[in-house]
């Protein structure tokens, strides 16, 4: 893949960066299966807060923990071809422009293109990792349910464009524009404690309920950098300036879920972030006179766009209802699953997401025969991107899942999917 794409994505791995809710990066096999609950995958057994107690398979109790449950990475481009190359070309042409005719030529090429870049052009990278040994799920008849501990990191970074007219400055004899790069990033640590138990049973099935308390701590960054002030290629600016202006904040969140388990099907619902917790971005475009150098330049540029961007932004994790359903073959190894986010929410960098997933899987009980799964996922709002997904489980321990975007984009004049996500992980049951 193109150098700029690799460079822009690789820097995310420099930070410890999957948690519940699915608004950043879907963890583990949920990338293929969606937010559905079943017992073979550890992460799939804790997405719904009620699912832990439904995992009891042994008389007395069961204990499950991750080795490295999930580590994953993804990228997503907006619907603009060669975005980074075009911005680099514009920056070079503006630097080299020495006559009014040069500026007219630049305007002819870029006036409409900049509007498209501002509306549709972006690069987003995201990733996540569970803390080693997490999650830990302890299901036992002694406490009549399941206790779940989890700790993970999520990360997102986004580069967008704020367009501004290109003009010729007669006095200074140079091209001028405030067209800028708009950078946003977040690294969120999440620690959670959950409890679930059986609440009702009849001859048709069993109803489980659960709740989860979460502590969020987020390092958020935000910056606006004028394209004419950028000394490096756009991809390098993305990497270097991602965390140049940071703020740390914390919040508590509460999830609740129910799960109906019958012999040949499961139905469940989860409400994430019932209390609408929020984390804060650093303020930009304010107090510029107290700054100096590039920090002051960036501050003034942000203030210039105050009518288009939020200078004092919060990431509010709005409540989201997720529903799930699973049908089992009588042998309990072949399954068909679907999950749906009933309402859209915004991710940490301000993009709207509402996932629908449909999958089929073979859940192998053998340590030798692998389990495998295939599926489809679509963001019903925002980017509206669609993916084909696949994954497999080896030795009931190792998981690998891939989501391959169906839309195409040109990067460095070669075609690639607009988005790809990849997860791998290890977990154990005893």
Short mmCIF file of C-alpha atoms in Angstrom, two decimals:
data_model
loop_
_atom_site.label_atom_id
_atom_site.label_comp_id
_atom_site.label_asym_id
_atom_site.label_seq_id
_atom_site.Cartn_x
_atom_site.Cartn_y
_atom_site.Cartn_z
CA UNK A 1 0.00 0.00 0.00
CA UNK A 2 1.11 3.57 -0.62
CA UNK A 3 3.78 5.08 1.59
CA UNK A 4 1.53 7.91 2.77
CA UNK A 5 -1.22 5.51 3.85
CA UNK A 6 1.22 3.34 5.76
CA UNK A 7 2.89 6.33 7.40
CA UNK A 8 -0.38 7.92 8.44
CA UNK A 9 -1.66 4.68 9.89
CA UNK A 10 1.46 3.33 11.51
CA UNK A 11 1.87 6.14 14.04
CA UNK A 12 -1.24 4.97 15.92
CA UNK A 13 0.71 1.94 17.08
CA UNK A 14 3.01 4.24 19.03
CA UNK A 15 0.15 4.69 21.49
CA UNK A 16 -1.50 2.00 23.64
CA UNK A 17 -4.91 2.07 22.02
CA UNK A 18 -11.44 -1.58 22.20
CA UNK A 19 -14.09 -1.36 24.49
CA UNK A 20 -17.82 -1.90 24.59
CA UNK A 21 -20.22 0.10 22.50
CA UNK A 22 -18.65 -0.40 19.07
CA UNK A 23 -18.21 3.31 18.23
CA UNK A 24 -14.43 3.15 17.76
CA UNK A 25 -13.02 -0.23 16.73
CA UNK A 26 -15.03 -3.49 17.05
CA UNK A 27 -12.92 -5.93 19.13
CA UNK A 28 -11.98 -9.53 18.36
CA UNK A 29 -14.46 -11.75 16.53
CA UNK A 30 -17.20 -9.11 16.94
CA UNK A 31 -15.66 -7.55 13.84
CA UNK A 32 -17.29 -10.44 11.91
CA UNK A 33 -20.08 -11.56 14.23
CA UNK A 34 -21.27 -8.14 15.37
CA UNK A 35 -22.46 -7.38 18.90
CA UNK A 36 -23.97 -10.82 19.49
CA UNK A 37 -23.54 -13.10 22.49
CA UNK A 38 -22.24 -16.64 22.28
CA UNK A 39 -19.96 -18.76 24.41
CA UNK A 40 -17.12 -19.72 22.11
CA UNK A 41 -15.52 -16.29 21.84
CA UNK A 42 -14.57 -14.60 25.10
CA UNK A 43 -15.20 -11.10 23.77
CA UNK A 44 -18.52 -12.17 22.23
CA UNK A 45 -19.57 -13.41 25.68
CA UNK A 46 -19.11 -9.99 27.31
CA UNK A 47 -20.48 -7.51 24.74
CA UNK A 48 -23.94 -7.72 26.33
CA UNK A 49 -23.65 -7.13 30.11
CA UNK A 50 -26.13 -9.98 30.66
CA UNK A 51 -24.18 -12.56 28.66
CA UNK A 52 -21.56 -13.61 31.21
CA UNK A 53 -23.97 -15.65 33.34
CA UNK A 54 -25.31 -17.39 30.23
CA UNK A 55 -21.84 -18.82 29.58
CA UNK A 56 -21.94 -21.28 32.50
CA UNK A 57 -21.20 -24.67 30.96
CA UNK A 58 -19.82 -26.61 33.92
CA UNK A 59 -21.38 -27.61 37.17
CA UNK A 60 -19.96 -25.39 39.86
CA UNK A 61 -18.38 -22.71 37.70
CA UNK A 62 -16.34 -21.58 34.75
CA UNK A 63 -13.44 -19.15 34.44
CA UNK A 64 -12.35 -17.41 31.26
CA UNK A 65 -9.61 -14.91 30.62
CA UNK A 66 -7.74 -13.41 27.72
CA UNK A 67 -4.09 -13.83 26.95
CA UNK A 68 -4.25 -10.91 24.55
CA UNK A 69 -7.96 -10.96 23.74
CA UNK A 70 -7.84 -8.50 20.89
CA UNK A 71 -5.44 -6.19 19.18
CA UNK A 72 -6.73 -4.49 16.08
CA UNK A 73 -6.21 -1.73 13.56
CA UNK A 74 -8.26 -0.06 10.84
CA UNK A 75 -8.18 2.83 8.43
CA UNK A 76 -10.91 4.73 6.58
CA UNK A 77 -10.70 7.26 3.75
CA UNK A 78 -13.38 9.72 2.74
CA UNK A 79 -14.73 9.62 -0.80
CA UNK A 80 -11.98 11.76 -2.38
CA UNK A 81 -9.26 10.20 -4.54
CA UNK A 82 -5.59 10.91 -3.78
CA UNK A 83 -6.45 13.26 -0.92
CA UNK A 84 -2.98 13.45 0.62
CA UNK A 85 -1.22 13.80 -2.74
CA UNK A 86 -3.62 16.55 -3.83
CA UNK A 87 -3.03 18.50 -0.62
CA UNK A 88 0.74 18.10 -1.00
CA UNK A 89 0.51 19.36 -4.61
CA UNK A 90 -1.55 22.35 -3.53
CA UNK A 91 0.93 23.23 -0.79
CA UNK A 92 3.85 23.09 -3.24
CA UNK A 93 2.05 25.15 -5.89
CA UNK A 94 1.11 27.83 -3.37
CA UNK A 95 4.74 28.07 -2.24
CA UNK A 96 5.98 28.36 -5.81
CA UNK A 97 3.33 30.81 -7.11
CA UNK A 98 4.97 34.12 -8.14
CA UNK A 99 2.42 35.71 -10.48
CA UNK A 100 -1.31 36.34 -10.66
CA UNK A 101 -1.50 33.85 -13.55
CA UNK A 102 0.02 31.14 -11.34
CA UNK A 103 -2.76 31.73 -8.81
CA UNK A 104 -5.43 31.67 -11.51
CA UNK A 105 -4.12 28.28 -12.65
CA UNK A 106 -4.17 26.98 -9.06
CA UNK A 107 -7.74 28.24 -8.59
CA UNK A 108 -8.90 26.56 -11.78
CA UNK A 109 -7.57 23.22 -10.55
CA UNK A 110 -8.45 23.44 -6.85
CA UNK A 111 -11.41 25.77 -6.20
CA UNK A 112 -14.05 23.06 -6.67
CA UNK A 113 -11.74 20.30 -5.46
CA UNK A 114 -11.21 22.04 -2.09
CA UNK A 115 -14.96 22.20 -1.51
CA UNK A 116 -15.14 18.44 -2.16
CA UNK A 117 -12.16 17.81 0.15
CA UNK A 118 -13.73 19.84 2.94
CA UNK A 119 -17.07 18.04 2.62
CA UNK A 120 -15.98 14.45 1.87
CA UNK A 121 -12.22 14.18 2.28
CA UNK A 122 -10.63 12.71 5.39
CA UNK A 123 -8.28 10.04 6.63
CA UNK A 124 -9.15 8.21 9.84
CA UNK A 125 -7.09 5.55 11.59
CA UNK A 126 -8.26 3.60 14.61
CA UNK A 127 -7.16 0.74 16.78
CA UNK A 128 -7.59 -1.02 20.05
CA UNK A 129 -5.99 -3.46 22.43
CA UNK A 130 -7.14 -5.28 25.54
CA UNK A 131 -4.87 -5.24 28.54
CA UNK A 132 -3.21 -8.70 28.81
CA UNK A 133 -5.38 -11.26 30.70
CA UNK A 134 -8.48 -9.10 30.19
CA UNK A 135 -11.37 -9.61 30.17
CA UNK A 136 -11.67 -11.97 33.15
CA UNK A 137 -15.07 -13.67 33.40
CA UNK A 138 -15.84 -15.64 36.56
CA UNK A 139 -19.13 -17.50 36.36
CA UNK A 140 -20.04 -19.54 39.44
CA UNK A 141 -23.13 -20.83 41.22
CA UNK A 142 -21.67 -19.56 44.50
CA UNK A 143 -22.50 -15.94 43.59
CA UNK A 144 -25.41 -17.03 41.37
CA UNK A 145 -24.10 -15.32 38.30
CA UNK A 146 -21.08 -13.91 36.55
CA UNK A 147 -18.56 -11.22 37.48
CA UNK A 148 -16.59 -9.59 34.66
CA UNK A 149 -13.47 -7.43 34.87
CA UNK A 150 -12.18 -5.70 31.77
CA UNK A 151 -9.56 -3.14 30.80
CA UNK A 152 -8.78 -1.88 27.33
CA UNK A 153 -7.55 1.03 25.25
CA UNK A 154 -9.15 2.54 22.16
CA UNK A 155 -7.63 5.06 19.78
CA UNK A 156 -8.80 7.16 16.86
CA UNK A 157 -7.22 9.94 14.83
CA UNK A 158 -8.75 11.91 11.98
CA UNK A 159 -7.37 14.34 9.42
CA UNK A 160 -9.91 16.56 7.66
CA UNK A 161 -9.78 19.69 5.52
CA UNK A 162 -11.17 23.19 6.11
CA UNK A 163 -11.34 24.97 2.76
CA UNK A 164 -10.80 28.71 2.16
CA UNK A 165 -10.62 30.77 -1.06
CA UNK A 166 -7.28 31.05 -2.80
CA UNK A 167 -6.25 34.59 -3.68
CA UNK A 168 -3.30 36.69 -4.88
CA UNK A 169 -1.84 39.21 -2.42
CA UNK A 170 -0.66 42.17 -4.53
CA UNK A 171 1.25 43.78 -1.67
CA UNK A 172 3.26 40.73 -0.67
CA UNK A 173 3.38 39.28 -4.16
CA UNK A 174 2.33 35.78 -3.15
CA UNK A 175 -0.59 33.37 -3.08
CA UNK A 176 -2.67 33.33 0.13
CA UNK A 177 -5.32 31.03 1.61
CA UNK A 178 -6.33 29.88 5.04
CA UNK A 179 -7.13 26.37 3.80
CA UNK A 180 -6.17 24.17 6.74
CA UNK A 181 -5.69 20.66 8.03
CA UNK A 182 -8.11 19.79 10.85
CA UNK A 183 -6.64 17.16 13.19
CA UNK A 184 -8.53 15.34 15.95
CA UNK A 185 -7.40 12.40 18.03
CA UNK A 186 -8.35 10.39 21.11
CA UNK A 187 -6.83 7.63 23.21
CA UNK A 188 -9.37 6.27 25.70
CA UNK A 189 -8.66 3.88 28.55
CA UNK A 190 -11.67 1.94 29.79
CA UNK A 191 -11.89 -0.14 32.97
CA UNK A 192 -15.14 -1.95 33.73
CA UNK A 193 -16.79 -4.15 36.33
CA UNK A 194 -19.93 -6.08 35.45
CA UNK A 195 -22.36 -8.51 37.05
CA UNK A 196 -25.03 -10.69 35.43
CA UNK A 197 -27.37 -13.41 36.60
CA UNK A 198 -30.40 -15.46 35.70
CA UNK A 199 -33.62 -13.65 36.56
CA UNK A 200 -36.39 -15.87 35.15
CA UNK A 201 -36.84 -19.29 33.55
CA UNK A 202 -39.60 -21.38 32.01
CA UNK A 203 -39.75 -24.38 29.69
CA UNK A 204 -39.11 -22.14 26.64
CA UNK A 205 -35.84 -20.63 27.86
CA UNK A 206 -34.00 -18.48 30.41
CA UNK A 207 -33.82 -14.72 30.87
CA UNK A 208 -30.55 -13.13 32.04
CA UNK A 209 -29.93 -9.53 33.08
CA UNK A 210 -26.75 -7.62 33.78
CA UNK A 211 -25.19 -4.23 34.36
CA UNK A 212 -21.71 -2.80 33.87
CA UNK A 213 -19.94 0.18 35.46
CA UNK A 214 -17.18 1.73 33.36
CA UNK A 215 -14.47 4.27 34.09
CA UNK A 216 -13.20 6.22 31.10
CA UNK A 217 -10.01 8.24 30.95
CA UNK A 218 -9.31 9.98 27.67
CA UNK A 219 -6.38 11.89 26.18
CA UNK A 220 -7.93 14.08 23.49
CA UNK A 221 -6.06 16.23 21.00
CA UNK A 222 -7.20 18.82 18.49
CA UNK A 223 -5.41 21.22 16.17
CA UNK A 224 -5.94 23.35 13.08
CA UNK A 225 -2.86 23.87 10.93
CA UNK A 226 -2.84 26.20 7.92
CA UNK A 227 -1.68 24.35 4.84
CA UNK A 228 0.69 27.22 4.03
CA UNK A 229 2.31 26.85 7.47
CA UNK A 230 2.92 23.12 7.09
CA UNK A 231 6.60 22.45 6.48
CA UNK A 232 6.23 18.71 5.82
CA UNK A 233 4.09 16.44 3.69
CA UNK A 234 0.50 16.14 4.91
CA UNK A 235 1.05 12.56 6.11
CA UNK A 236 4.04 13.71 8.18
CA UNK A 237 2.01 16.58 9.67
CA UNK A 238 -0.70 14.06 10.61
CA UNK A 239 1.88 11.97 12.44
CA UNK A 240 3.80 14.83 14.08
CA UNK A 241 0.91 17.07 15.18
CA UNK A 242 -1.60 14.42 16.29
CA UNK A 243 -0.86 14.93 19.99
CA UNK A 244 0.52 18.48 19.96
CA UNK A 245 -2.42 19.96 21.89
CA UNK A 246 -3.85 17.52 24.45
CA UNK A 247 -6.28 17.41 27.34
CA UNK A 248 -6.99 14.55 29.74
CA UNK A 249 -10.42 14.02 31.33
CA UNK A 250 -12.39 11.16 32.89
CA UNK A 251 -15.98 10.01 33.32
CA UNK A 252 -18.13 7.12 34.56
CA UNK A 253 -20.51 5.19 32.31
CA UNK A 254 -23.25 2.63 32.95
CA UNK A 255 -24.46 -0.14 30.61
CA UNK A 256 -27.39 -2.53 31.07
CA UNK A 257 -28.49 -5.57 29.13
CA UNK A 258 -30.91 -8.48 28.92
CA UNK A 259 -30.52 -11.79 27.12
CA UNK A 260 -33.11 -14.47 26.42
CA UNK A 261 -31.49 -17.87 25.87
CA UNK A 262 -33.39 -20.81 24.37
CA UNK A 263 -32.04 -24.06 22.97
CA UNK A 264 -32.03 -22.95 19.34
CA UNK A 265 -31.98 -19.16 19.55
CA UNK A 266 -30.92 -16.12 21.55
CA UNK A 267 -32.38 -12.62 21.65
CA UNK A 268 -30.76 -9.74 23.48
CA UNK A 269 -30.65 -5.99 23.99
CA UNK A 270 -28.01 -3.68 25.44
CA UNK A 271 -28.13 0.00 26.28
CA UNK A 272 -24.65 1.50 26.39
CA UNK A 273 -23.84 4.67 28.33
CA UNK A 274 -27.20 5.14 29.99
CA UNK A 275 -25.95 8.24 31.79
CA UNK A 276 -24.39 10.00 28.75
CA UNK A 277 -20.81 10.38 30.08
CA UNK A 278 -18.61 12.94 28.35
CA UNK A 279 -14.91 13.63 27.86
CA UNK A 280 -13.38 16.96 26.84
CA UNK A 281 -11.20 18.09 23.96
CA UNK A 282 -8.66 20.86 24.59
CA UNK A 283 -9.91 24.34 23.72
CA UNK A 284 -8.56 25.81 20.49
CA UNK A 285 -8.75 29.30 18.98
CA UNK A 286 -8.86 31.07 22.35
CA UNK A 287 -6.16 32.97 24.30
CA UNK A 288 -3.98 33.21 21.21
CA UNK A 289 -2.17 36.36 22.42
CA UNK A 290 -0.57 34.41 25.26
CA UNK A 291 1.01 31.92 22.84
CA UNK A 292 3.97 32.22 20.50
CA UNK A 293 5.45 30.61 17.42
CA UNK A 294 3.58 27.82 15.65
CA UNK A 295 1.20 27.36 18.61
CA UNK A 296 0.00 30.95 18.17
CA UNK A 297 -0.30 30.51 14.39
CA UNK A 298 -2.42 27.36 14.88
CA UNK A 299 -4.54 29.14 17.49
CA UNK A 300 -5.26 32.06 15.16
CA UNK A 301 -6.09 29.69 12.32
CA UNK A 302 -8.57 27.82 14.53
CA UNK A 303 -10.19 31.13 15.55
CA UNK A 304 -10.60 32.03 11.86
CA UNK A 305 -12.80 28.93 11.43
CA UNK A 306 -14.81 29.50 14.63
CA UNK A 307 -18.06 29.64 12.62
CA UNK A 308 -17.42 26.14 11.22
CA UNK A 309 -15.87 24.15 14.06
CA UNK A 310 -16.50 23.84 17.80
CA UNK A 311 -13.65 25.53 19.66
CA UNK A 312 -14.68 24.04 23.04
CA UNK A 313 -15.78 20.52 22.15
CA UNK A 314 -16.90 17.60 24.28
CA UNK A 315 -17.20 13.98 23.25
CA UNK A 316 -20.55 12.95 24.66
CA UNK A 317 -21.17 9.21 24.65
CA UNK A 318 -24.90 9.27 24.05
CA UNK A 319 -27.04 6.25 25.04
CA UNK A 320 -27.28 3.67 22.30
CA UNK A 321 -29.61 0.67 22.09
CA UNK A 322 -28.14 -2.42 20.47
CA UNK A 323 -30.30 -5.46 19.64
CA UNK A 324 -29.07 -8.93 18.72
CA UNK A 325 -30.40 -12.28 17.57
CA UNK A 326 -28.83 -15.71 16.99
CA UNK A 327 -30.28 -18.87 15.47
CA UNK A 328 -28.61 -22.24 16.12
CA UNK A 329 -28.67 -25.42 14.09
CA UNK A 330 -29.85 -28.36 16.26
CA UNK A 331 -26.23 -29.52 16.56
CA UNK A 332 -25.43 -26.09 18.12
CA UNK A 333 -22.38 -25.63 15.89
CA UNK A 334 -23.82 -23.75 12.90
CA UNK A 335 -25.24 -20.33 13.76
CA UNK A 336 -26.71 -17.34 11.97
CA UNK A 337 -26.51 -14.02 13.82
CA UNK A 338 -27.54 -10.41 13.33
CA UNK A 339 -27.04 -7.25 15.35
CA UNK A 340 -28.29 -3.70 14.93
CA UNK A 341 -27.56 -0.36 16.55
CA UNK A 342 -31.07 1.02 16.93
CA UNK A 343 -29.90 4.65 16.93
CA UNK A 344 -26.84 6.48 15.59
CA UNK A 345 -24.14 7.94 17.83
CA UNK A 346 -20.91 9.83 17.21
CA UNK A 347 -17.46 8.34 17.58
CA UNK A 348 -14.61 10.08 19.38
CA UNK A 349 -13.59 12.17 16.34
CA UNK A 350 -17.10 13.28 15.44
CA UNK A 351 -18.19 10.81 12.74
CA UNK A 352 -21.68 9.29 12.96
CA UNK A 353 -21.91 5.50 13.28
CA UNK A 354 -24.77 3.00 13.39
CA UNK A 355 -23.74 -0.58 12.66
CA UNK A 356 -25.73 -3.44 11.19
CA UNK A 357 -24.11 -6.88 10.97
CA UNK A 358 -25.20 -10.24 9.57
CA UNK A 359 -23.04 -13.36 9.90
CA UNK A 360 -22.92 -17.14 9.82
CA UNK A 361 -20.40 -19.21 11.74
CA UNK A 362 -19.27 -22.73 12.49
CA UNK A 363 -18.52 -22.93 16.22
CA UNK A 364 -16.08 -25.80 16.53
CA UNK A 365 -15.83 -27.59 19.89
CA UNK A 366 -12.65 -29.34 18.75
CA UNK A 367 -9.11 -28.27 19.55
CA UNK A 368 -8.10 -29.53 16.08
CA UNK A 369 -10.91 -28.49 13.74
CA UNK A 370 -10.98 -24.70 13.32
CA UNK A 371 -14.07 -22.57 13.70
CA UNK A 372 -14.77 -20.10 10.92
CA UNK A 373 -17.19 -17.30 10.20
CA UNK A 374 -18.33 -15.05 7.37
CA UNK A 375 -20.41 -11.91 7.44
CA UNK A 376 -21.42 -8.48 6.25
CA UNK A 377 -21.37 -5.20 8.16
CA UNK A 378 -22.58 -1.75 7.17
CA UNK A 379 -22.54 1.68 8.73
CA UNK A 380 -26.15 2.81 8.20
CA UNK A 381 -25.27 6.48 8.61
CA UNK A 382 -22.21 8.71 8.30
CA UNK A 383 -19.82 7.12 5.80
CA UNK A 384 -22.41 4.43 4.87
CA UNK A 385 -19.52 2.07 4.14
CA UNK A 386 -20.15 -1.65 3.67
CA UNK A 387 -17.76 -4.53 4.41
CA UNK A 388 -17.46 -8.24 3.81
CA UNK A 389 -16.03 -9.91 6.91
CA UNK A 390 -14.41 -13.22 7.68
CA UNK A 391 -12.52 -14.85 10.51
CA UNK A 392 -11.42 -18.12 12.04
CA UNK A 393 -10.56 -19.64 15.41
CA UNK A 394 -7.68 -22.11 15.80
CA UNK A 395 -7.26 -24.48 18.78
CA UNK A 396 -10.23 -22.72 20.46
CA UNK A 397 -7.70 -20.05 21.42
CA UNK A 398 -6.40 -17.96 18.49
CA UNK A 399 -8.76 -15.63 16.58
CA UNK A 400 -8.18 -13.66 13.39
CA UNK A 401 -10.85 -11.45 11.77
CA UNK A 402 -10.79 -9.10 8.77
CA UNK A 403 -13.32 -6.56 7.47
CA UNK A 404 -12.73 -5.57 3.84
CA UNK A 405 -14.48 -2.45 2.55
CA UNK A 406 -16.49 -2.77 -0.67
CA UNK A 407 -15.97 0.85 -1.78
CA UNK A 408 -12.76 1.79 -3.58
CA UNK A 409 -10.50 4.82 -3.43
CA UNK A 410 -7.33 5.94 -5.22
CA UNK A 411 -4.26 6.39 -3.00
CA UNK A 412 -0.97 7.29 -4.70
CA UNK A 413 -2.83 6.62 -8.00
CA UNK A 414 -3.45 2.98 -7.07
CA UNK A 415 -6.83 1.55 -6.05
CA UNK A 416 -7.47 0.33 -2.50
CA UNK A 417 -10.52 -0.31 -0.36
CA UNK A 418 -11.74 2.84 1.35
CA UNK A 419 -11.55 0.97 4.63
CA UNK A 420 -10.03 -2.19 6.13
CA UNK A 421 -10.11 -3.45 9.73
CA UNK A 422 -8.08 -6.35 11.17
CA UNK A 423 -8.14 -8.03 14.62
CA UNK A 424 -6.25 -10.89 16.21
CA UNK A 425 -6.35 -12.29 19.72
CA UNK A 426 -5.86 -15.18 22.16
CA UNK A 427 -8.10 -16.32 25.04
CA UNK A 428 -8.61 -19.38 27.26
CA UNK A 429 -11.48 -21.19 29.02
CA UNK A 430 -11.17 -23.62 31.90
#
